[in-house]
Structures are given as C-alpha cells and as structure tokens.
Amino acid sequence: MGKTEGSHGAAMEPGSARFLLRTFKRILECNTAVLERMAQMDRALGGEYVFDKAFLETAVRDVCSLTHRVAYHLNGMADEGQVELYDAYLEIKDTLEDVLSGGMGPQAASRVLPFPAIDWEMEPLVGLGNVGLAVLGGRMGLPAPDGLAVTTAGMAALAGPDPLEREAVLAEVASGVSELFTRLGGPAPLELTLLEAGPDRAGKVVGSARAENAASAAAAVLEFASRIEDGSPGQSLAVCLRPEARAEVLGTLQTLAFDPNLPPSMLLVAHPPGEPSERDRAWLSRSAPHEPLRTRIAPKSLDRPLPGGKALAPAVGRRLRGSAWLLPAQGALLAELGLAAERALGGPCVLDWALTPGGELRLTGLEPASTAFPDWAEGEGAEGEAGEELEFPTEADVLLDGGQIACGGVGAGPVVLIGDETLPDSVPLGAVGAARSATPALSRIVPRLGALLAEVGTPASHLATVARENRVPALFGLKGATELEPGALVTVDADQGAVYRGVAEALLRQSALQGQASGAEPEYLVLRRLLRHIRPLNLVDPQAADFDAAHCRTCHDIIHFAHEKAVDLLLHIDAGQREGMGAARRLEDESPFPLSVVDVGGGLDEGRGGVRLADVASLPLRAFLEGLLLKDARRQAPASLSLGDIISGMGRTSQALSAPAGSAGLNLAVASRDYANITLRLGYHFSVVDALVSPRPEHNFVYFRFAGGFADGDRRARRADLILGVLERLGFRATRKGDLVVGKKKLMESADALDTLRFLGALTAYTRQLDVELTSEAHVAEFTRRFLEASGLTEAG
Amino acid sequence: MTDDTDTHAPEASPRRRTSILVLDDEPIVCKRLKPFFQKAGYEVEAFTNPAEALECVTRRNFDVVITDLKMEGLDGLAFLGKVKALHPETGVIVITGFATMETARESFRKGVFDFVAKPFKLAEILDGVKRIEKEKGLGEGR
C-alpha cells in the first residue's frame, strides 16, 4: 500500500494534515480492534467461552496483523521515522508463534529465575514446586518463602558436555543466591529440592539437599545435575532453592484425599522434625470451617510439650484440644491455604508446611497429589457417605442467579461484604466476597477469596482480569449480591450463574475432581502464555527516556506507543500542512483555558470560525466540555449528574482561570462523532483525554493522563493523589508514578462513558492549579472529599 | 443395530433427564461441556473419537447431539448424517471454528437444529439445547 491514500491531489499527499488525520483514524481503528481482540482473549480465560486451539491461532493472527498495521500507519505518518517498531513487532510475533507451537517463548532460555520473575504458566520450565511457592508467596501474599529456581534449561546445561556452559550456570546460581540473601535481609540456610518439570506437568520431588551459602548451593545443584548424567538424560528436572524454615512441627496437607467411607476431604499430617513415626493424621472437611471428619492422633507421653499450649486445654468453643500437635484453628488455616493453592495451581496438590517456634504456619514445599482417584475419575461419583448419590442443588436452593461470568468455577465459603475500604487481612481466607461494585481497589482482596460477587461490573473490567489471574470464581452484574447475609455459608457456581444456599458438596466435588473450572488445560496455559506477550502495558510514561520503539515488549506497548506518537504528530501539524482542510476552530465559550478543535469527521456542526459547545457534535468531546465548562453547561447537563455544586467547591480564582502567556494554541481537541483526543498543555501541566464512545460497549474506552505542575514536588504528588483517588472511584484502573497519573476505563455503556467524561472535564477544571493550594496531606483528603461529595461519588464507597 | 437402538429409546416420562451426546476431537470442548450440562441436570456422554461416538449412537438414542464439524477421522457432516438416519428425531447442534455460509447451509440441509461458531459461550449452547427441548416437549419442569 502506498502512502498516498486517496485521490484528492495535493491535499492527500503524505505529510499533509488530511493524510495525517486519516492515517491517525486508521491507527485508532486498529488500536480499538486490537484492544477488543485482547479483551476477548482475556475473557476466554475466565471460562465464559468454550474455545479450542483454532481460536488461539486465529486470535494471535488477528492481533499480530492489526499490530503490524498500526506500526505501518505510524511509519506512514512519521515518514518512516519509526522503523524500529517493525523490529519490536517481529520479535513479539516470533515469540507468539513459538508459544503457539508449544514453546515457552523467550523464557525458555532462562537458566536461573528468582521467584518474583516466575508466574504459574512457567510450570514446564521450573516445575510445580517452584511455581507454587512463587505464586502463593509473591502473587497471593500467602506465607510461602521467596527463593529461586534453576530451570530445566539450566539443569540441561549443567548436565551437558560444555564445561564453560556449566561454569556459567553455576555462576548464575551463586549470583541468584546472593540476590536472594539480599532480598531476605541476610544469609540463611537453604533447602533445595530436585523436581520433575517439563510439559507433562509432573512436578514430583525426586531429591533434596541443604546448603549454607551460595557456594554450597551451587555445589548441591551440580550434584543434582549429575543424576541426570547418571540415569535419565532425557528427564526434565528443575531445582527449587528457598530458605529453610525453622520448624517445631511440620508435615503435609493433601488437599484431596480419598477414603471410601468419607466424603472428599483433606488429609493433614503433622509430626515433630525427625520423628515421622510420631505423626498425627486428620481428615478435614473441604468446606469451611473445615471440621475434622476423622482423626488419628499419635500416642504421646503426658510430659511431652505441645507447641502453643497444653493437652486437653480448651481450644475452640467447648472442644478440648486433645494431644494433637496442631490446634484446630491451625488445621483450619492450613486447609484454607490448601484450597487457595488448589485454586492457584488448578488442581489437588500436597503442601509441605512448618509451624515455626513463633507459632506461624509457613508453606515450605509443594507437589502434585500423587494419589490416583480411580473411583472418581469421571467425576460422576458424586457419592457421599454410605455411597448415596449426592444431589446437585435445585432451584429451591438458589439464593441468587444471573450475572455474567467474570471467572468460571465453583467456590463456597462464608459471605463477607467487601468495599474499597476493606483491608485484605480482615477478609477470612476462602470467604465469598460480595461487593456493590467491581472496582479496581478490590484487587488486593481477590487472592484471599473463595469466590467473588459484584452487583455492578462486567467481565471486561480490570477486577475480572484479576479474578482470572487468581482463578477465583467470580460473577459480576449479579443483583442482590450485597444483600446476602454476612457470615452465611453459600456456594457460588459461576459457570451456571448461581449462588446456592449452604455448601453444595456435589458441585464442589465435581469441580475439584474434574478441575474443569481451574483452567489447567493446555489451551488455557497456552492462552496465558500468549497474553503475557500481548496484554501488559509497560510503556506508560511518554516522558520517560525508554519510551521508544525498541522498548516495546508487547502488542499493547506497540499500539500505545504508536498512538502517543501519532497524537504528537497531529499536535505539531503546522500551517503549511493544513492545506486543503479546515483549520482548528477556537472554542468561544468561557473556558478555563483556550482550546482549539479539529474536526476529523462529524465532530463539529457545519460552520467556520469560532465554535461553541452547542456546535460540538462529537459525543465524547461534548461530554468532556460539559464538565469543563460547567458554568455554561449547567442547563444542558443531565439533571441526574448533580455536578452544579462542584463549582462552588472549586475555589477557582480569575487568576487560575487565565492561561500563562504563550500556552494558547497548544490545547487541542481532535474530534470525530464518536472519538475525541484532547491534549491540554498549559505550560505547567499536561493532560490527555482519549475517548471513544459508541453504541457498542466493547469499543468504548476512556484514557486519562495527567502530569506536571509548577508547585514543588510534594504538592504535585498530592494533586496526583487526589486525581488517582477520584479516578479509582470513577472505576478507572489507575496508577501513579511521581506526579504522573494514568487511568484507563474500558468496555462500558455509552451513558457510563459520557458521565465519566463529564467528571473528567470537571476534574480537569477543579484540579487546575490546585497543587498550589495542596499544602498538606490533609488538604488532599479534604479536596478529594469535596469533589467526590459534590459529584455524588461518595455513595460508591 | 437400529432395532436394538429402539429398544433402548428413552421412555416418555416427564421427569426423565434429557440425554446429550457431545462429540469434539478437541478434549477441552468435551471437558467444558460435559460437567456444565451435568450440573444443569442433563445426562451427558462426551467423545473425542468420532468412531466411538458413532458406535454409541448406533447402540442408543440421544435427545440432543452436539458435534464439531471438522474432525480427524470422520467429517462432522457425515456424522450428523448418520445420526439423523438412525434417529431422525434427535436434535443436532453443530459447533465449529470454521463457519462458512456453505457449511452452515449444508448443515441445515441435513437437519441441523442450530449452528454455533467457536468460541461460544456456555449460555449460548444451553440456550440451543433448551430450544430443542421446548420444540420436542422434553425435560419438562426444567
């Protein structure tokens, strides 16, 4: 395709304003299509869709082709000034193709990985033990140790014939251990396990060792590697290194234990270190509060001290402790940790744990459940005690139904009402969280939940993505969720869109045995790996030194980078390029600052010269201006918004309303009927609003970026905090870095998007020069409160 | 075999569970659909091997057959042709990732009740099954 895209003569020459605007629109169209495809892939992870390998291939092909077109169009606009973007694109495309064909992408070559760099789709590379501890400790905040993994690639190099390679890996191990010690705050004795890895998801532990320092750790890893040489050269092995936990009592928890006389239960084994024969066994219910279904306590002499208390001392309620190594509450906590591990890892597993002398329970290792369950293999054996068939819940058991699947699966637990202010630690592990709104602020709580319900929210929201990342069954848009009785036990079946009264054993059993909701199938693993190279946005700050084509690592990076650069090119259209198209039209309403509007198709009513709000046909621009020009817009703004009072709380002065000399003309809105890009450069701050509002929620998005300010750093950061707080209340996924705030809100109804834009307009006016007044943290809270109160947003909290 | 099948035909009873056969050579599809329909109260058999599915439908009748179109070993259109020949009353839903107007037309000519393109939502396929039930007076009270 040539760069001249039309037959309008000189006006469509590359570099002309018309050419730039048309190409910009094409970039926008491609960006929207990529975001839509990404959202579809993300939603597929949640279990709402049934998909197969062909879907993955098609989705990757589409995302790649659209991303390539974005790079192509940007180069068209930039006169081939961004050719490095093609290199970045090709690298990502190669990676995606490798992952599609069963590879691990660029990670495949990693030989040593610290736990913070490990996510659970890397299981073939590092084995279940490493993934389990890394994910449970790092991502979910459970009491699991930091550590590092020697990957299958590392072990293969150690077992290989090349001594230089071997030395290189050993040096990486030693350096990884040193870095681990730094993260831990000092050296510690290490525990090493050799485990099976590879694509078959074995994960079995086949060896163990101890080490005191980096050198002895490297020696132990080398000794492990020698076993590959000796016995099974084709074997994929990995090593897990982590600090050894000091234990008063230790043991295992098998999250799914088979006993013909019991319902599916969890088997807890506990014994003092070095005394495996002194073991207690308890079969715990898989449902909260995890009552023991059967116990086998080892006989102990009367004078044997027990950790944390005395034998026969009152423990829970009227129950006596007996002479068990663990208190009942500790057993219940381990059971919840076990279920959290099951959710995260996609199936039953065996946890190693230790009770420290301080009374803390720590996870120390993880293996797949080795017991086969032939009697339940098909999952149809929903049989309880005495072999009777367990009934699935009926309509009479339904407390709530409806909603949309944010993440499939089944979870049961006590209902806990949660909101933006809820502290994660206050939520019991395994609870069913019920929220009014699926706000991003709830993300911190998600890993603790057995299931999540929200009355308002969609499967496309950020919180839904977080639920899928953590495999927490979730239903959004479920009316009445917050009316569930707090503390009542309920079962959430997200696949069926239902909440049942009590604990539905048959559903939990089917889910546990078939693991169908956990997304552990190969297609899900591949999809997750693909998304790692498609979805994350790493380049967020256009002012950063590394905001360039070479640093684009994902498809999202590329389309975002291209968008920013394209906006930049548009903003610098000079008079010479404007040949053949209407000039920017100045907004004539009383505005906090001068603003020019360029119409790129249906954005303004016919006419020339100045433009007033009534002339703005662009839906997103009009909504933003309604908020910005509130004084004038009051009569036209929908009554339900109640925005009028915002003005009275703004404390604007005429001085604040006047833009500094020389900044006029830099504030530009590029608008079409359904799209607006509003760039405000007022000398001392810079903000961008980018929005698409159409009848199709899946296309809609609002992007907001705010940076700068002429007050000192503290005050600018305070204003950034204010904006961050308001954006989160508006349902944005927002982040702050210094005084840069970036917020994104996607996939919403058009009415919601327009309301959001009105708020952003009001917020822009409100926060203008506010940093000068924000002299303390208390001011932030006060101004945030005033803005939220005035705009009616406090109700959401 | 056909006669034998008839003797195993489901009896008319208002409480009888609607029976569904799922055939897709992608294991993930069977793994998702089988428990989903079981939980919804259906009797389900799922196959990834077309030959085994064919053997099964010659032994017994199903109220609903859900089949992929493109599979190794046996074409989905051929499979549904055989199902309809053995049990004309069976409601067939075709699922496929390669939907073209031509395959859709051909499927409908062979008596397919519904046509669902992959990826599909669980609710969509449940809706298809419910419409078959309604049309054939099956699964009362559900």
CSV table of N, CA and C in Angstrom, one decimal, chain A residues 593-708:
chain,number,residue,atom,x,y,z
A,593,PHE,N,-9.3,27.7,29.9
A,593,PHE,CA,-8.1,27.9,29.1
A,593,PHE,C,-8.6,27.8,27.6
A,594,PRO,N,-7.8,28.4,26.8
A,594,PRO,CA,-8.1,28.4,25.3
A,594,PRO,C,-8.0,27.0,24.8
A,595,LEU,N,-8.9,26.6,23.9
A,595,LEU,CA,-8.9,25.3,23.3
A,595,LEU,C,-9.3,25.4,21.9
A,596,SER,N,-8.6,24.7,21.1
A,596,SER,CA,-8.9,24.6,19.6
A,596,SER,C,-9.4,23.2,19.3
A,597,VAL,N,-10.3,23.1,18.3
A,597,VAL,CA,-10.9,21.8,18.0
A,597,VAL,C,-10.7,21.6,16.5
A,598,VAL,N,-10.1,20.4,16.2
A,598,VAL,CA,-10.0,20.0,14.8
A,598,VAL,C,-11.0,18.9,14.5
A,599,ASP,N,-11.8,19.1,13.6
A,599,ASP,CA,-12.9,18.1,13.3
A,599,ASP,C,-12.3,17.0,12.3
A,600,VAL,N,-12.3,15.8,12.6
A,600,VAL,CA,-11.8,14.7,11.7
A,600,VAL,C,-13.0,13.9,11.2
A,601,GLY,N,-14.2,14.4,11.3
A,601,GLY,CA,-15.3,13.7,10.7
A,601,GLY,C,-16.5,13.6,11.6
A,602,GLY,N,-17.4,14.6,11.5
A,602,GLY,CA,-18.6,14.6,12.3
A,602,GLY,C,-18.4,15.0,13.7
A,603,GLY,N,-17.3,15.7,14.0
A,603,GLY,CA,-17.0,16.1,15.3
A,603,GLY,C,-17.7,17.5,15.6
A,604,LEU,N,-17.8,18.3,14.6
A,604,LEU,CA,-18.4,19.6,14.8
A,604,LEU,C,-19.5,19.8,13.8
A,605,ASP,N,-20.5,20.7,14.1
A,605,ASP,CA,-21.5,21.0,13.1
A,605,ASP,C,-20.9,21.9,12.1
A,606,GLU,N,-21.6,21.9,10.9
A,606,GLU,CA,-21.0,22.7,9.8
A,606,GLU,C,-20.7,24.2,10.3
A,607,GLY,N,-19.8,24.8,9.7
A,607,GLY,CA,-19.5,26.2,10.0
A,607,GLY,C,-18.1,26.5,10.0
A,608,ARG,N,-17.7,27.7,10.2
A,608,ARG,CA,-16.4,28.1,10.2
A,608,ARG,C,-16.1,29.0,11.4
A,609,GLY,N,-14.9,29.3,11.6
A,609,GLY,CA,-14.6,30.3,12.7
A,609,GLY,C,-14.8,29.6,14.0
A,610,GLY,N,-15.1,30.5,15.0
A,610,GLY,CA,-15.2,30.0,16.4
A,610,GLY,C,-16.3,28.9,16.5
A,611,VAL,N,-16.2,28.2,17.6
A,611,VAL,CA,-17.1,27.1,17.9
A,611,VAL,C,-17.6,27.2,19.3
A,612,ARG,N,-18.9,26.9,19.5
A,612,ARG,CA,-19.5,26.9,20.9
A,612,ARG,C,-19.9,25.5,21.2
A,613,LEU,N,-20.1,25.3,22.5
A,613,LEU,CA,-20.5,23.9,22.9
A,613,LEU,C,-21.6,23.4,22.1
A,614,ALA,N,-22.6,24.2,21.8
A,614,ALA,CA,-23.8,23.7,21.0
A,614,ALA,C,-23.4,23.2,19.7
A,615,ASP,N,-22.2,23.7,19.1
A,615,ASP,CA,-21.8,23.2,17.8
A,615,ASP,C,-21.0,21.9,17.8
A,616,VAL,N,-20.7,21.4,19.1
A,616,VAL,CA,-19.9,20.2,19.2
A,616,VAL,C,-20.8,19.0,19.0
A,617,ALA,N,-20.6,18.2,17.9
A,617,ALA,CA,-21.4,17.0,17.7
A,617,ALA,C,-20.7,15.8,18.2
A,618,SER,N,-19.4,15.9,18.5
A,618,SER,CA,-18.6,14.8,19.0
A,618,SER,C,-19.1,14.4,20.4
A,619,LEU,N,-19.6,13.2,20.5
A,619,LEU,CA,-20.2,12.8,21.8
A,619,LEU,C,-19.2,12.9,23.0
A,620,PRO,N,-18.0,12.3,22.8
A,620,PRO,CA,-17.0,12.4,23.9
A,620,PRO,C,-16.5,13.8,24.2
A,621,LEU,N,-16.3,14.6,23.2
A,621,LEU,CA,-15.8,15.9,23.4
A,621,LEU,C,-16.8,16.8,24.1
A,622,ARG,N,-18.0,16.6,23.6
A,622,ARG,CA,-19.1,17.4,24.2
A,622,ARG,C,-19.3,17.1,25.7
A,623,ALA,N,-19.2,15.8,26.0
A,623,ALA,CA,-19.4,15.4,27.4
A,623,ALA,C,-18.2,16.0,28.3
A,624,PHE,N,-17.0,15.9,27.7
A,624,PHE,CA,-15.9,16.5,28.5
A,624,PHE,C,-16.0,18.0,28.7
A,625,LEU,N,-16.5,18.7,27.6
A,625,LEU,CA,-16.6,20.1,27.7
A,625,LEU,C,-17.8,20.5,28.7
A,626,GLU,N,-18.8,19.7,28.7
A,626,GLU,CA,-19.9,19.9,29.6
A,626,GLU,C,-19.4,20.0,31.1
A,627,GLY,N,-18.5,19.1,31.4
A,627,GLY,CA,-17.9,19.1,32.7
A,627,GLY,C,-16.9,20.2,32.9
A,628,LEU,N,-16.1,20.5,31.9
A,628,LEU,CA,-15.1,21.5,31.9
A,628,LEU,C,-15.7,22.9,32.0
A,629,LEU,N,-16.8,23.1,31.3
A,629,LEU,CA,-17.4,24.5,31.2
A,629,LEU,C,-18.7,24.5,32.1
A,630,LEU,N,-18.6,23.9,33.2
A,630,LEU,CA,-19.8,23.6,33.9
A,630,LEU,C,-20.8,24.8,34.1
A,631,LYS,N,-20.2,25.9,34.3
A,631,LYS,CA,-21.0,27.1,34.5
A,631,LYS,C,-21.9,27.3,33.3
A,632,ASP,N,-21.4,27.1,32.1
A,632,ASP,CA,-22.2,27.3,30.9
A,632,ASP,C,-23.1,26.1,30.6
A,633,ALA,N,-22.5,25.0,31.0
A,633,ALA,CA,-23.2,23.7,30.6
A,633,ALA,C,-24.3,23.3,31.6
A,634,ARG,N,-24.4,24.0,32.7
A,634,ARG,CA,-25.3,23.6,33.8
A,634,ARG,C,-26.7,23.3,33.2
A,635,ARG,N,-27.2,24.1,32.4
A,635,ARG,CA,-28.5,23.9,31.9
A,635,ARG,C,-28.6,22.7,31.0
A,636,GLN,N,-27.5,22.4,30.3
A,636,GLN,CA,-27.6,21.3,29.4
A,636,GLN,C,-27.2,19.9,30.0
A,637,ALA,N,-26.5,20.0,31.1
A,637,ALA,CA,-26.1,18.7,31.7
A,637,ALA,C,-27.3,17.9,32.2
A,638,PRO,N,-27.2,16.6,32.1
A,638,PRO,CA,-28.3,15.8,32.6
A,638,PRO,C,-28.5,16.1,34.1
A,639,ALA,N,-29.8,16.2,34.5
A,639,ALA,CA,-30.1,16.6,35.9
A,639,ALA,C,-29.5,15.5,36.9
A,640,SER,N,-29.5,14.3,36.4
A,640,SER,CA,-29.1,13.2,37.4
A,640,SER,C,-27.6,13.4,37.8
A,641,LEU,N,-26.8,14.2,37.1
A,641,LEU,CA,-25.4,14.3,37.4
A,641,LEU,C,-25.1,15.1,38.7
A,642,SER,N,-26.0,16.1,39.0
A,642,SER,CA,-25.8,16.9,40.1
A,642,SER,C,-24.4,17.5,40.2
A,643,LEU,N,-23.9,17.9,39.1
A,643,LEU,CA,-22.5,18.4,39.1
A,643,LEU,C,-22.4,19.9,39.5
A,644,GLY,N,-23.6,20.6,39.5
A,644,GLY,CA,-23.5,22.0,39.7
A,644,GLY,C,-22.7,22.5,40.9
A,645,ASP,N,-22.8,21.7,42.0
A,645,ASP,CA,-22.2,22.1,43.2
A,645,ASP,C,-20.6,22.1,43.1
A,646,ILE,N,-20.2,21.3,42.2
A,646,ILE,CA,-18.7,21.2,42.1
A,646,ILE,C,-18.1,22.6,42.0
A,647,ILE,N,-18.7,23.4,41.2
A,647,ILE,CA,-18.1,24.8,41.0
A,647,ILE,C,-17.9,25.5,42.3
A,648,SER,N,-18.9,25.4,43.2
A,648,SER,CA,-18.9,26.2,44.4
A,648,SER,C,-17.7,25.7,45.3
A,649,GLY,N,-17.3,24.4,45.1
A,649,GLY,CA,-16.2,23.9,46.0
A,649,GLY,C,-14.9,24.1,45.3
A,650,MET,N,-14.9,24.6,44.1
A,650,MET,CA,-13.6,24.7,43.4
A,650,MET,C,-12.6,25.7,43.9
A,651,GLY,N,-13.2,26.8,44.4
A,651,GLY,CA,-12.3,27.9,44.8
A,651,GLY,C,-11.4,28.4,43.7
A,652,ARG,N,-12.0,28.4,42.5
A,652,ARG,CA,-11.2,28.9,41.4
A,652,ARG,C,-11.1,30.5,41.5
A,653,THR,N,-10.0,31.0,41.1
A,653,THR,CA,-9.8,32.4,41.1
A,653,THR,C,-9.7,32.8,39.6
A,654,SER,N,-9.9,34.1,39.4
A,654,SER,CA,-9.8,34.5,38.0
A,654,SER,C,-8.3,34.3,37.5
A,655,GLN,N,-7.4,34.4,38.5
A,655,GLN,CA,-6.0,34.2,38.1
A,655,GLN,C,-5.8,32.7,37.7
A,656,ALA,N,-6.5,31.8,38.4
A,656,ALA,CA,-6.3,30.4,38.0
A,656,ALA,C,-6.9,30.1,36.6
A,657,LEU,N,-7.9,31.0,36.3
A,657,LEU,CA,-8.6,30.7,35.0
A,657,LEU,C,-7.8,31.2,33.8
A,658,SER,N,-6.8,32.0,34.1
A,658,SER,CA,-6.1,32.6,32.9
A,658,SER,C,-4.9,31.7,32.6
A,659,ALA,N,-4.7,31.4,31.4
A,659,ALA,CA,-3.6,30.5,31.0
A,659,ALA,C,-2.3,31.4,30.9
A,660,PRO,N,-1.2,30.8,31.2
A,660,PRO,CA,0.0,31.6,31.1
A,660,PRO,C,0.3,32.0,29.6
A,661,ALA,N,0.9,33.1,29.5
A,661,ALA,CA,1.2,33.6,28.1
A,661,ALA,C,2.0,32.6,27.4
A,662,GLY,N,1.7,32.4,26.1
A,662,GLY,CA,2.4,31.5,25.3
A,662,GLY,C,1.9,30.1,25.2
A,663,SER,N,1.0,29.8,26.1
A,663,SER,CA,0.5,28.4,26.1
A,663,SER,C,-0.7,28.3,25.1
A,664,ALA,N,-1.4,29.4,24.8
A,664,ALA,CA,-2.6,29.3,24.0
A,664,ALA,C,-2.2,28.7,22.7
A,665,GLY,N,-3.2,27.9,22.2
A,665,GLY,CA,-3.0,27.2,20.9
A,665,GLY,C,-2.4,25.8,21.1
A,666,LEU,N,-1.9,25.5,22.2
A,666,LEU,CA,-1.3,24.2,22.4
A,666,LEU,C,-2.4,23.2,23.0
A,667,ASN,N,-3.5,23.7,23.3
A,667,ASN,CA,-4.6,22.9,23.8
A,667,ASN,C,-5.5,22.5,22.6
A,668,LEU,N,-5.5,21.3,22.3
A,668,LEU,CA,-6.1,20.8,21.0
A,668,LEU,C,-7.0,19.6,21.2
A,669,ALA,N,-8.2,19.7,20.7
A,669,ALA,CA,-9.1,18.6,20.7
A,669,ALA,C,-9.2,18.1,19.3
A,670,VAL,N,-8.9,16.8,19.0
A,670,VAL,CA,-9.1,16.2,17.7
A,670,VAL,C,-10.4,15.4,17.9
A,671,ALA,N,-11.4,15.7,17.1
A,671,ALA,CA,-12.7,15.0,17.4
A,671,ALA,C,-13.4,14.5,16.2
A,672,SER,N,-14.0,13.4,16.3
A,672,SER,CA,-14.9,12.9,15.3
A,672,SER,C,-16.2,12.6,16.1
A,673,ARG,N,-17.2,12.1,15.4
A,673,ARG,CA,-18.5,11.9,16.0
A,673,ARG,C,-18.4,11.1,17.3
A,674,ASP,N,-17.6,10.0,17.2
A,674,ASP,CA,-17.6,9.1,18.4
A,674,ASP,C,-16.2,9.1,19.1
A,675,TYR,N,-15.3,9.9,18.7
A,675,TYR,CA,-14.0,9.9,19.2
A,675,TYR,C,-13.5,11.3,19.6
A,676,ALA,N,-12.7,11.4,20.6
A,676,ALA,CA,-12.1,12.7,20.9
A,676,ALA,C,-10.7,12.4,21.6
A,677,ASN,N,-9.7,13.2,21.1
A,677,ASN,CA,-8.4,13.2,21.8
A,677,ASN,C,-8.2,14.6,22.2
A,678,ILE,N,-8.1,14.9,23.5
A,678,ILE,CA,-8.0,16.2,24.0
A,678,ILE,C,-6.6,16.3,24.7
A,679,THR,N,-5.8,17.2,24.2
A,679,THR,CA,-4.5,17.3,24.7
A,679,THR,C,-4.3,18.7,25.3
A,680,LEU,N,-4.1,18.9,26.6
A,680,LEU,CA,-4.0,20.2,27.2
A,680,LEU,C,-2.6,20.4,27.7
A,681,ARG,N,-2.0,21.4,27.1
A,681,ARG,CA,-0.6,21.7,27.5
A,681,ARG,C,-0.6,23.2,28.0
A,682,LEU,N,-0.6,23.3,29.3
A,682,LEU,CA,-0.8,24.6,29.9
A,682,LEU,C,0.4,25.2,30.5
A,683,GLY,N,1.5,24.8,29.9
A,683,GLY,CA,2.8,25.3,30.4
A,683,GLY,C,3.3,24.6,31.6
A,684,TYR,N,2.4,24.4,32.6
A,684,TYR,CA,2.9,23.8,33.8
A,684,TYR,C,2.2,22.4,34.1
A,685,HIS,N,1.2,22.1,33.3
A,685,HIS,CA,0.8,20.7,33.4
A,685,HIS,C,0.3,20.2,32.0
A,686,PHE,N,0.2,18.9,31.9
A,686,PHE,CA,0.0,18.3,30.7
A,686,PHE,C,-1.0,17.2,30.9
A,687,SER,N,-2.2,17.2,30.2
A,687,SER,CA,-3.1,16.1,30.4
A,687,SER,C,-3.7,15.7,29.0
A,688,VAL,N,-4.0,14.5,28.9
A,688,VAL,CA,-4.5,13.9,27.7
A,688,VAL,C,-5.8,13.1,28.1
A,689,VAL,N,-6.8,13.4,27.3
A,689,VAL,CA,-8.0,12.5,27.4
A,689,VAL,C,-8.2,11.9,26.1
A,690,ASP,N,-8.4,10.7,26.0
A,690,ASP,CA,-8.6,10.0,24.8
A,690,ASP,C,-9.8,9.1,25.0
A,691,ALA,N,-10.8,9.3,24.2
A,691,ALA,CA,-12.0,8.5,24.4
A,691,ALA,C,-12.8,8.1,23.2
A,692,LEU,N,-13.3,7.0,23.2
A,692,LEU,CA,-14.2,6.5,22.1
A,692,LEU,C,-15.5,6.2,22.8
A,693,VAL,N,-16.6,6.7,22.2
A,693,VAL,CA,-17.9,6.4,22.8
A,693,VAL,C,-18.9,6.1,21.6
A,694,SER,N,-19.3,4.8,21.6
A,694,SER,CA,-20.2,4.3,20.6
A,694,SER,C,-21.3,3.5,21.2
A,695,PRO,N,-22.2,3.1,20.4
A,695,PRO,CA,-23.3,2.2,21.0
A,695,PRO,C,-22.8,0.9,21.4
A,696,ARG,N,-21.6,0.5,21.0
A,696,ARG,CA,-21.1,-0.8,21.4
A,696,ARG,C,-20.1,-0.7,22.6
A,697,PRO,N,-20.5,-1.2,23.7
A,697,PRO,CA,-19.7,-1.1,25.0
A,697,PRO,C,-18.3,-1.7,24.8
A,698,GLU,N,-18.2,-2.7,24.0
A,698,GLU,CA,-16.9,-3.4,23.8
A,698,GLU,C,-15.9,-2.4,23.1
A,699,HIS,N,-16.4,-1.4,22.4
A,699,HIS,CA,-15.5,-0.5,21.7
A,699,HIS,C,-15.1,0.7,22.6
A,700,ASN,N,-15.9,1.0,23.6
A,700,ASN,CA,-15.8,2.2,24.3
A,700,ASN,C,-14.6,2.2,25.3
A,701,PHE,N,-13.9,3.3,25.3
A,701,PHE,CA,-12.8,3.4,26.3
A,701,PHE,C,-12.6,4.9,26.6
A,702,VAL,N,-12.1,5.2,27.8
A,702,VAL,CA,-11.7,6.5,28.2
A,702,VAL,C,-10.3,6.4,28.8
A,703,TYR,N,-9.4,7.1,28.3
A,703,TYR,CA,-8.0,7.1,28.8
A,703,TYR,C,-7.7,8.5,29.3
A,704,PHE,N,-7.0,8.6,30.4
A,704,PHE,CA,-6.7,9.9,31.0
A,704,PHE,C,-5.3,9.9,31.6
A,705,ARG,N,-4.6,10.9,31.2
A,705,ARG,CA,-3.2,11.0,31.7
A,705,ARG,C,-3.0,12.4,32.2
A,706,PHE,N,-2.4,12.6,33.3
A,706,PHE,CA,-2.2,13.9,33.9
A,706,PHE,C,-0.8,14.0,34.5
A,707,ALA,N,-0.1,15.0,34.2
A,707,ALA,CA,1.3,15.1,34.7
A,707,ALA,C,1.7,16.6,34.8
A,708,GLY,N,2.7,16.8,35.6
A,708,GLY,CA,3.3,18.1,35.7
A,708,GLY,C,2.7,19.0,36.8
